[in-house]
Amino acid sequence: MKLIILDRDGVINHDSDEFIKSPDEWIPIPGSLQAIARLNQAGYQVVVATNQSGIARKYFDMATLNAIHQKMHIAAQQVGAEIDTVFFCPHAADESCDCRKPKPGMLHEIARRYDISLKGVPTVGDSLRDLQAGFVVGCIPHLVLTGKGKKTQATGGLPPGTLIHADLAGMVDKLLQHSSGTTAAA
Ligand SMILES: O=P(O)(O)OC[C@@H](O)[C@H]1O[C@@H](OP(=O)(O)O)[C@@H](O)[C@@H](O)[C@@H]1O
Ligand SMILES: [Mg+2]
Ligand SMILES: [Zn+2]
């Protein structure tokens, strides 16, 4: 089984400094859902690991978060894509939980739930914390320049070996090119 771990805001959907507080505010980044469908067709199970401190901040409640994710699943299915499971951290930074990225708690939970080692599993994020959470458990970090990605790139300090892509669609192009052993025509 092949697994890939995606951050949500800024990778699958547009992000906002005011948080994504409702299903109406959840808008897919062009090409991201189609990229997930291509991953599925290539045999990847796709999971999401997302910080959702908006819950602790009371910007939205669990019912709203579930409604946002229902919209995401339906939008994905409409293009033939399947997001297997969404793992989220509802806590605020000052709660010192184990699951808020850059801590790897959600990644450990994914390894437990799928009963696999995460060594070499690709993880895609737009923030440094996304990449750090995956890197410490052996994932291959991929930065996309959507969402906060450009700012993350400018700030630097990326985990060694981080690969950089314009967006999720571009990352998937590269990933599937390598795994099929084909290279783009010169
Ligand atoms: O990118 P993922 O992990 O899917 O979700 C990020 C969101 O939960 C929010 O995370 C917040 O960070 P703080 O929680 O305030 O540090 C801010 O960056 C918001 O702009 C952003 O919408
Ligand atoms: Mg993000
Ligand atoms: Zn947490």
PDB file of C-alpha atoms and ligand atoms in Angstrom:
ATOM      1  CA  MET A   1       0.000   0.000   0.000  1.00  0.00           C
ATOM      2  CA  LYS A   2       1.311   3.447  -0.921  1.00  0.00           C
ATOM      3  CA  LEU A   3       0.440   6.343   1.368  1.00  0.00           C
ATOM      4  CA  ILE A   4       0.792  10.104   1.046  1.00  0.00           C
ATOM      5  CA  ILE A   5       0.110  12.633   3.807  1.00  0.00           C
ATOM      6  CA  LEU A   6      -1.261  16.054   2.853  1.00  0.00           C
ATOM      7  CA  ASP A   7      -1.654  19.215   4.846  1.00  0.00           C
ATOM      8  CA  ARG A   8      -5.090  20.742   4.234  1.00  0.00           C
ATOM      9  CA  ASP A   9      -5.136  24.548   4.255  1.00  0.00           C
ATOM     10  CA  GLY A  10      -2.836  25.976   1.609  1.00  0.00           C
ATOM     11  CA  VAL A  11      -2.341  22.596  -0.086  1.00  0.00           C
ATOM     12  CA  ILE A  12      -5.785  21.157  -0.919  1.00  0.00           C
ATOM     13  CA  ASN A  13      -7.777  24.356  -0.417  1.00  0.00           C
ATOM     14  CA  HIS A  14      -6.993  28.051  -0.285  1.00  0.00           C
ATOM     15  CA  ASP A  15      -5.909  29.207   3.180  1.00  0.00           C
ATOM     16  CA  SER A  16      -6.777  32.449   4.981  1.00  0.00           C
ATOM     17  CA  ASP A  17      -5.075  34.372   7.773  1.00  0.00           C
ATOM     18  CA  GLU A  18      -8.596  34.566   9.211  1.00  0.00           C
ATOM     19  CA  PHE A  19      -8.825  30.742   9.185  1.00  0.00           C
ATOM     20  CA  ILE A  20     -11.245  28.611   7.148  1.00  0.00           C
ATOM     21  CA  LYS A  21     -14.258  28.945   9.416  1.00  0.00           C
ATOM     22  CA  SER A  22     -17.118  27.493   7.358  1.00  0.00           C
ATOM     23  CA  PRO A  23     -17.849  25.198   4.400  1.00  0.00           C
ATOM     24  CA  ASP A  24     -18.429  28.311   2.252  1.00  0.00           C
ATOM     25  CA  GLU A  25     -14.873  29.444   3.021  1.00  0.00           C
ATOM     26  CA  TRP A  26     -13.466  26.069   1.928  1.00  0.00           C
ATOM     27  CA  ILE A  27     -12.465  26.520  -1.725  1.00  0.00           C
ATOM     28  CA  PRO A  28     -10.242  23.961  -3.477  1.00  0.00           C
ATOM     29  CA  ILE A  29      -7.008  25.129  -5.042  1.00  0.00           C
ATOM     30  CA  PRO A  30      -7.391  24.577  -8.815  1.00  0.00           C
ATOM     31  CA  GLY A  31      -6.021  21.175  -9.773  1.00  0.00           C
ATOM     32  CA  SER A  32      -5.586  19.908  -6.215  1.00  0.00           C
ATOM     33  CA  LEU A  33      -8.543  17.513  -6.173  1.00  0.00           C
ATOM     34  CA  GLN A  34      -7.695  16.234  -9.655  1.00  0.00           C
ATOM     35  CA  ALA A  35      -4.141  15.634  -8.396  1.00  0.00           C
ATOM     36  CA  ILE A  36      -5.539  13.522  -5.564  1.00  0.00           C
ATOM     37  CA  ALA A  37      -7.520  11.496  -8.131  1.00  0.00           C
ATOM     38  CA  ARG A  38      -4.279  10.855 -10.041  1.00  0.00           C
ATOM     39  CA  LEU A  39      -2.627   9.711  -6.825  1.00  0.00           C
ATOM     40  CA  ASN A  40      -5.506   7.289  -6.219  1.00  0.00           C
ATOM     41  CA  GLN A  41      -5.256   5.938  -9.754  1.00  0.00           C
ATOM     42  CA  ALA A  42      -1.526   5.366  -9.121  1.00  0.00           C
ATOM     43  CA  GLY A  43      -2.373   3.304  -6.035  1.00  0.00           C
ATOM     44  CA  TYR A  44      -1.899   5.917  -3.305  1.00  0.00           C
ATOM     45  CA  GLN A  45      -4.103   6.185  -0.246  1.00  0.00           C
ATOM     46  CA  VAL A  46      -4.382   9.860   0.634  1.00  0.00           C
ATOM     47  CA  VAL A  47      -4.673  11.076   4.215  1.00  0.00           C
ATOM     48  CA  VAL A  48      -4.771  14.588   5.620  1.00  0.00           C
ATOM     49  CA  ALA A  49      -3.000  15.852   8.743  1.00  0.00           C
ATOM     50  CA  THR A  50      -4.180  19.337   9.657  1.00  0.00           C
ATOM     51  CA  ASN A  51      -3.829  21.771  12.560  1.00  0.00           C
ATOM     52  CA  GLN A  52      -7.236  23.188  13.381  1.00  0.00           C
ATOM     53  CA  SER A  53      -6.612  25.539  16.318  1.00  0.00           C
ATOM     54  CA  GLY A  54      -9.732  27.403  15.202  1.00  0.00           C
ATOM     55  CA  ILE A  55     -11.611  24.883  17.352  1.00  0.00           C
ATOM     56  CA  ALA A  56      -9.693  25.845  20.532  1.00  0.00           C
ATOM     57  CA  ARG A  57     -10.001  29.506  19.566  1.00  0.00           C
ATOM     58  CA  LYS A  58     -13.774  28.986  19.217  1.00  0.00           C
ATOM     59  CA  TYR A  59     -13.770  30.377  15.682  1.00  0.00           C
ATOM     60  CA  PHE A  60     -15.837  27.296  14.715  1.00  0.00           C
ATOM     61  CA  ASP A  61     -17.077  24.112  16.415  1.00  0.00           C
ATOM     62  CA  MET A  62     -16.703  20.394  15.675  1.00  0.00           C
ATOM     63  CA  ALA A  63     -19.966  20.259  13.723  1.00  0.00           C
ATOM     64  CA  THR A  64     -18.674  23.004  11.433  1.00  0.00           C
ATOM     65  CA  LEU A  65     -15.291  21.299  11.002  1.00  0.00           C
ATOM     66  CA  ASN A  66     -17.122  18.093  10.089  1.00  0.00           C
ATOM     67  CA  ALA A  67     -19.256  20.028   7.582  1.00  0.00           C
ATOM     68  CA  ILE A  68     -16.098  21.511   6.037  1.00  0.00           C
ATOM     69  CA  HIS A  69     -14.627  18.038   5.668  1.00  0.00           C
ATOM     70  CA  GLN A  70     -17.868  16.658   4.256  1.00  0.00           C
ATOM     71  CA  LYS A  71     -17.718  19.374   1.583  1.00  0.00           C
ATOM     72  CA  MET A  72     -14.083  18.433   0.899  1.00  0.00           C
ATOM     73  CA  HIS A  73     -14.912  14.712   0.551  1.00  0.00           C
ATOM     74  CA  ILE A  74     -17.864  15.409  -1.766  1.00  0.00           C
ATOM     75  CA  ALA A  75     -15.835  17.822  -3.913  1.00  0.00           C
ATOM     76  CA  ALA A  76     -13.092  15.204  -4.157  1.00  0.00           C
ATOM     77  CA  GLN A  77     -15.525  12.427  -5.109  1.00  0.00           C
ATOM     78  CA  GLN A  78     -16.993  14.644  -7.832  1.00  0.00           C
ATOM     79  CA  VAL A  79     -13.627  14.444  -9.649  1.00  0.00           C
ATOM     80  CA  GLY A  80     -13.071  10.786  -8.827  1.00  0.00           C
ATOM     81  CA  ALA A  81     -10.743  11.463  -5.897  1.00  0.00           C
ATOM     82  CA  GLU A  82     -10.859   9.786  -2.481  1.00  0.00           C
ATOM     83  CA  ILE A  83      -9.420  11.272   0.708  1.00  0.00           C
ATOM     84  CA  ASP A  84      -9.188   8.286   3.021  1.00  0.00           C
ATOM     85  CA  THR A  85      -8.958   9.859   6.489  1.00  0.00           C
ATOM     86  CA  VAL A  86      -8.584  13.349   7.953  1.00  0.00           C
ATOM     87  CA  PHE A  87      -6.458  13.589  11.100  1.00  0.00           C
ATOM     88  CA  PHE A  88      -6.702  16.928  12.869  1.00  0.00           C
ATOM     89  CA  CYS A  89      -5.343  18.682  15.952  1.00  0.00           C
ATOM     90  CA  PRO A  90      -8.046  20.890  17.532  1.00  0.00           C
ATOM     91  CA  HIS A  91      -5.738  22.368  20.148  1.00  0.00           C
ATOM     92  CA  ALA A  92      -4.167  25.782  20.659  1.00  0.00           C
ATOM     93  CA  ALA A  93      -0.383  26.129  20.744  1.00  0.00           C
ATOM     94  CA  ASP A  94      -0.391  26.823  24.507  1.00  0.00           C
ATOM     95  CA  GLU A  95      -2.110  23.497  25.268  1.00  0.00           C
ATOM     96  CA  SER A  96       1.185  21.705  24.547  1.00  0.00           C
ATOM     97  CA  CYS A  97      -0.596  18.709  23.036  1.00  0.00           C
ATOM     98  CA  ASP A  98       1.317  15.985  21.190  1.00  0.00           C
ATOM     99  CA  CYS A  99      -0.638  16.287  17.961  1.00  0.00           C
ATOM    100  CA  ARG A 100      -0.161  19.913  16.877  1.00  0.00           C
ATOM    101  CA  LYS A 101       2.341  20.115  14.053  1.00  0.00           C
ATOM    102  CA  PRO A 102       5.366  20.444  14.124  1.00  0.00           C
ATOM    103  CA  LYS A 103       4.964  17.733  16.746  1.00  0.00           C
ATOM    104  CA  PRO A 104       4.600  14.319  15.068  1.00  0.00           C
ATOM    105  CA  GLY A 105       1.638  13.032  17.107  1.00  0.00           C
ATOM    106  CA  MET A 106      -0.755  12.925  14.137  1.00  0.00           C
ATOM    107  CA  LEU A 107       1.911  11.205  12.024  1.00  0.00           C
ATOM    108  CA  HIS A 108       2.413   8.532  14.707  1.00  0.00           C
ATOM    109  CA  GLU A 109      -1.361   8.023  14.780  1.00  0.00           C
ATOM    110  CA  ILE A 110      -1.365   7.610  10.993  1.00  0.00           C
ATOM    111  CA  ALA A 111       1.440   5.015  11.230  1.00  0.00           C
ATOM    112  CA  ARG A 112      -0.549   3.164  13.919  1.00  0.00           C
ATOM    113  CA  ARG A 113      -3.869   3.323  12.052  1.00  0.00           C
ATOM    114  CA  TYR A 114      -2.360   2.157   8.740  1.00  0.00           C
ATOM    115  CA  ASP A 115       0.090  -0.188  10.468  1.00  0.00           C
ATOM    116  CA  ILE A 116       3.026   1.011   8.376  1.00  0.00           C
ATOM    117  CA  SER A 117       6.384   2.694   8.779  1.00  0.00           C
ATOM    118  CA  LEU A 118       6.317   6.297   7.562  1.00  0.00           C
ATOM    119  CA  LYS A 119       9.937   6.107   6.391  1.00  0.00           C
ATOM    120  CA  GLY A 120      10.005   7.452   2.834  1.00  0.00           C
ATOM    121  CA  VAL A 121       6.299   8.347   2.799  1.00  0.00           C
ATOM    122  CA  PRO A 122       5.820  11.672   0.995  1.00  0.00           C
ATOM    123  CA  THR A 123       4.282  14.481   3.004  1.00  0.00           C
ATOM    124  CA  VAL A 124       3.123  17.747   1.426  1.00  0.00           C
ATOM    125  CA  GLY A 125       2.722  21.069   3.226  1.00  0.00           C
ATOM    126  CA  ASP A 126       2.790  24.834   2.849  1.00  0.00           C
ATOM    127  CA  SER A 127       4.155  25.590   6.338  1.00  0.00           C
ATOM    128  CA  LEU A 128       7.492  24.688   7.924  1.00  0.00           C
ATOM    129  CA  ARG A 129       5.693  22.866  10.734  1.00  0.00           C
ATOM    130  CA  ASP A 130       4.063  20.501   8.223  1.00  0.00           C
ATOM    131  CA  LEU A 131       7.460  19.514   6.860  1.00  0.00           C
ATOM    132  CA  GLN A 132       9.095  19.244  10.277  1.00  0.00           C
ATOM    133  CA  ALA A 133       6.347  16.964  11.639  1.00  0.00           C
ATOM    134  CA  GLY A 134       6.869  14.545   8.753  1.00  0.00           C
ATOM    135  CA  PHE A 135      10.654  14.793   8.633  1.00  0.00           C
ATOM    136  CA  VAL A 136      11.116  13.643  12.243  1.00  0.00           C
ATOM    137  CA  VAL A 137       9.264  10.400  11.478  1.00  0.00           C
ATOM    138  CA  GLY A 138      11.158   9.713   8.248  1.00  0.00           C
ATOM    139  CA  CYS A 139       8.745  11.194   5.682  1.00  0.00           C
ATOM    140  CA  ILE A 140      10.051  12.862   2.534  1.00  0.00           C
ATOM    141  CA  PRO A 141       9.060  16.552   2.876  1.00  0.00           C
ATOM    142  CA  HIS A 142       7.537  18.392  -0.105  1.00  0.00           C
ATOM    143  CA  LEU A 143       6.838  22.139   0.078  1.00  0.00           C
ATOM    144  CA  VAL A 144       4.185  23.646  -2.194  1.00  0.00           C
ATOM    145  CA  LEU A 145       4.224  27.367  -2.932  1.00  0.00           C
ATOM    146  CA  THR A 146       0.469  27.764  -2.568  1.00  0.00           C
ATOM    147  CA  GLY A 147      -1.022  29.000   0.723  1.00  0.00           C
ATOM    148  CA  LYS A 148       1.829  30.112   2.983  1.00  0.00           C
ATOM    149  CA  GLY A 149       4.378  28.229   0.880  1.00  0.00           C
ATOM    150  CA  LYS A 150       6.117  31.233  -0.667  1.00  0.00           C
ATOM    151  CA  LYS A 151       6.573  32.767   2.788  1.00  0.00           C
ATOM    152  CA  THR A 152       7.817  29.422   4.126  1.00  0.00           C
ATOM    153  CA  GLN A 153      10.353  29.196   1.295  1.00  0.00           C
ATOM    154  CA  ALA A 154      11.550  32.772   1.922  1.00  0.00           C
ATOM    155  CA  THR A 155      11.957  32.133   5.650  1.00  0.00           C
ATOM    156  CA  GLY A 156      14.142  29.095   4.956  1.00  0.00           C
ATOM    157  CA  GLY A 157      15.310  26.495   7.481  1.00  0.00           C
ATOM    158  CA  LEU A 158      13.574  23.726   5.534  1.00  0.00           C
ATOM    159  CA  PRO A 159      14.323  20.134   6.580  1.00  0.00           C
ATOM    160  CA  PRO A 160      17.180  18.629   4.546  1.00  0.00           C
ATOM    161  CA  GLY A 161      16.001  17.108   1.279  1.00  0.00           C
ATOM    162  CA  THR A 162      12.795  19.157   1.085  1.00  0.00           C
ATOM    163  CA  LEU A 163      11.515  19.226  -2.510  1.00  0.00           C
ATOM    164  CA  ILE A 164       9.733  22.364  -3.700  1.00  0.00           C
ATOM    165  CA  HIS A 165       6.794  22.519  -6.121  1.00  0.00           C
ATOM    166  CA  ALA A 166       4.476  25.237  -7.422  1.00  0.00           C
ATOM    167  CA  ASP A 167       1.421  23.372  -6.133  1.00  0.00           C
ATOM    168  CA  LEU A 168       0.027  19.920  -5.334  1.00  0.00           C
ATOM    169  CA  ALA A 169      -0.612  19.180  -9.015  1.00  0.00           C
ATOM    170  CA  GLY A 170       3.047  19.859  -9.788  1.00  0.00           C
ATOM    171  CA  MET A 171       4.199  17.717  -6.877  1.00  0.00           C
ATOM    172  CA  VAL A 172       2.049  14.806  -8.075  1.00  0.00           C
ATOM    173  CA  ASP A 173       3.362  15.172 -11.625  1.00  0.00           C
ATOM    174  CA  LYS A 174       6.912  14.815 -10.304  1.00  0.00           C
ATOM    175  CA  LEU A 175       6.069  11.991  -7.896  1.00  0.00           C
ATOM    176  CA  LEU A 176       4.300   9.906 -10.529  1.00  0.00           C
ATOM    177  CA  GLN A 177       6.973  10.612 -13.148  1.00  0.00           C
ATOM    178  CA  HIS A 178       9.627   9.180 -10.836  1.00  0.00           C
ATOM    179  CA  SER A 179       7.610   6.202  -9.668  1.00  0.00           C
ATOM    180  CA  SER A 180       6.669   5.210 -13.229  1.00  0.00           C
ATOM    181  CA  GLY A 181      10.326   5.645 -14.221  1.00  0.00           C
ATOM    182  CA  THR A 182       9.357   7.809 -17.145  1.00  0.00           C
ATOM    183  CA  THR A 183      10.815  11.221 -17.701  1.00  0.00           C
ATOM    184  CA  ALA A 184       9.112  14.061 -19.510  1.00  0.00           C
ATOM    185  CA  ALA A 185       9.971  14.188 -23.187  1.00  0.00           C
ATOM    186  CA  ALA A 186      12.935  16.527 -23.721  1.00  0.00           C
TER     187      ALA A 186
HETATM  188  O1  LIG B   1      -2.437  24.228   7.152  1.00  0.00           O
HETATM  189  P1  LIG B   1      -3.282  23.381   8.091  1.00  0.00           P
HETATM  190  O2  LIG B   1      -2.471  22.694   9.170  1.00  0.00           O
HETATM  191  O3  LIG B   1      -4.188  22.400   7.325  1.00  0.00           O
HETATM  192  O4  LIG B   1      -4.350  24.400   8.815  1.00  0.00           O
HETATM  193  C1  LIG B   1      -3.910  25.698   9.178  1.00  0.00           C
HETATM  194  C2  LIG B   1      -5.108  26.377   9.817  1.00  0.00           C
HETATM  195  O5  LIG B   1      -5.544  25.647  10.929  1.00  0.00           O
HETATM  196  C3  LIG B   1      -4.787  27.748  10.342  1.00  0.00           C
HETATM  197  O6  LIG B   1      -3.589  27.651  11.113  1.00  0.00           O
HETATM  198  C4  LIG B   1      -3.300  28.911  11.765  1.00  0.00           C
HETATM  199  O7  LIG B   1      -2.101  28.716  12.504  1.00  0.00           O
HETATM  200  P2  LIG B   1      -2.135  28.685  14.119  1.00  0.00           P
HETATM  201  O8  LIG B   1      -2.944  27.450  14.515  1.00  0.00           O
HETATM  202  O9  LIG B   1      -2.788  29.969  14.568  1.00  0.00           O
HETATM  203  O10 LIG B   1      -0.662  28.571  14.522  1.00  0.00           O
HETATM  204  C5  LIG B   1      -3.102  30.031  10.739  1.00  0.00           C
HETATM  205  O11 LIG B   1      -1.961  29.741   9.960  1.00  0.00           O
HETATM  206  C6  LIG B   1      -4.315  30.116   9.799  1.00  0.00           C
HETATM  207  O12 LIG B   1      -4.047  31.028   8.761  1.00  0.00           O
HETATM  208  C7  LIG B   1      -4.627  28.766   9.215  1.00  0.00           C
HETATM  209  O13 LIG B   1      -5.857  28.831   8.480  1.00  0.00           O
HETATM  210 MG    MG B   2      -1.289  24.602   5.620  1.00  0.00          MG
HETATM  211 ZN    ZN B   3      -3.326  18.655  19.356  1.00  0.00          ZN
END
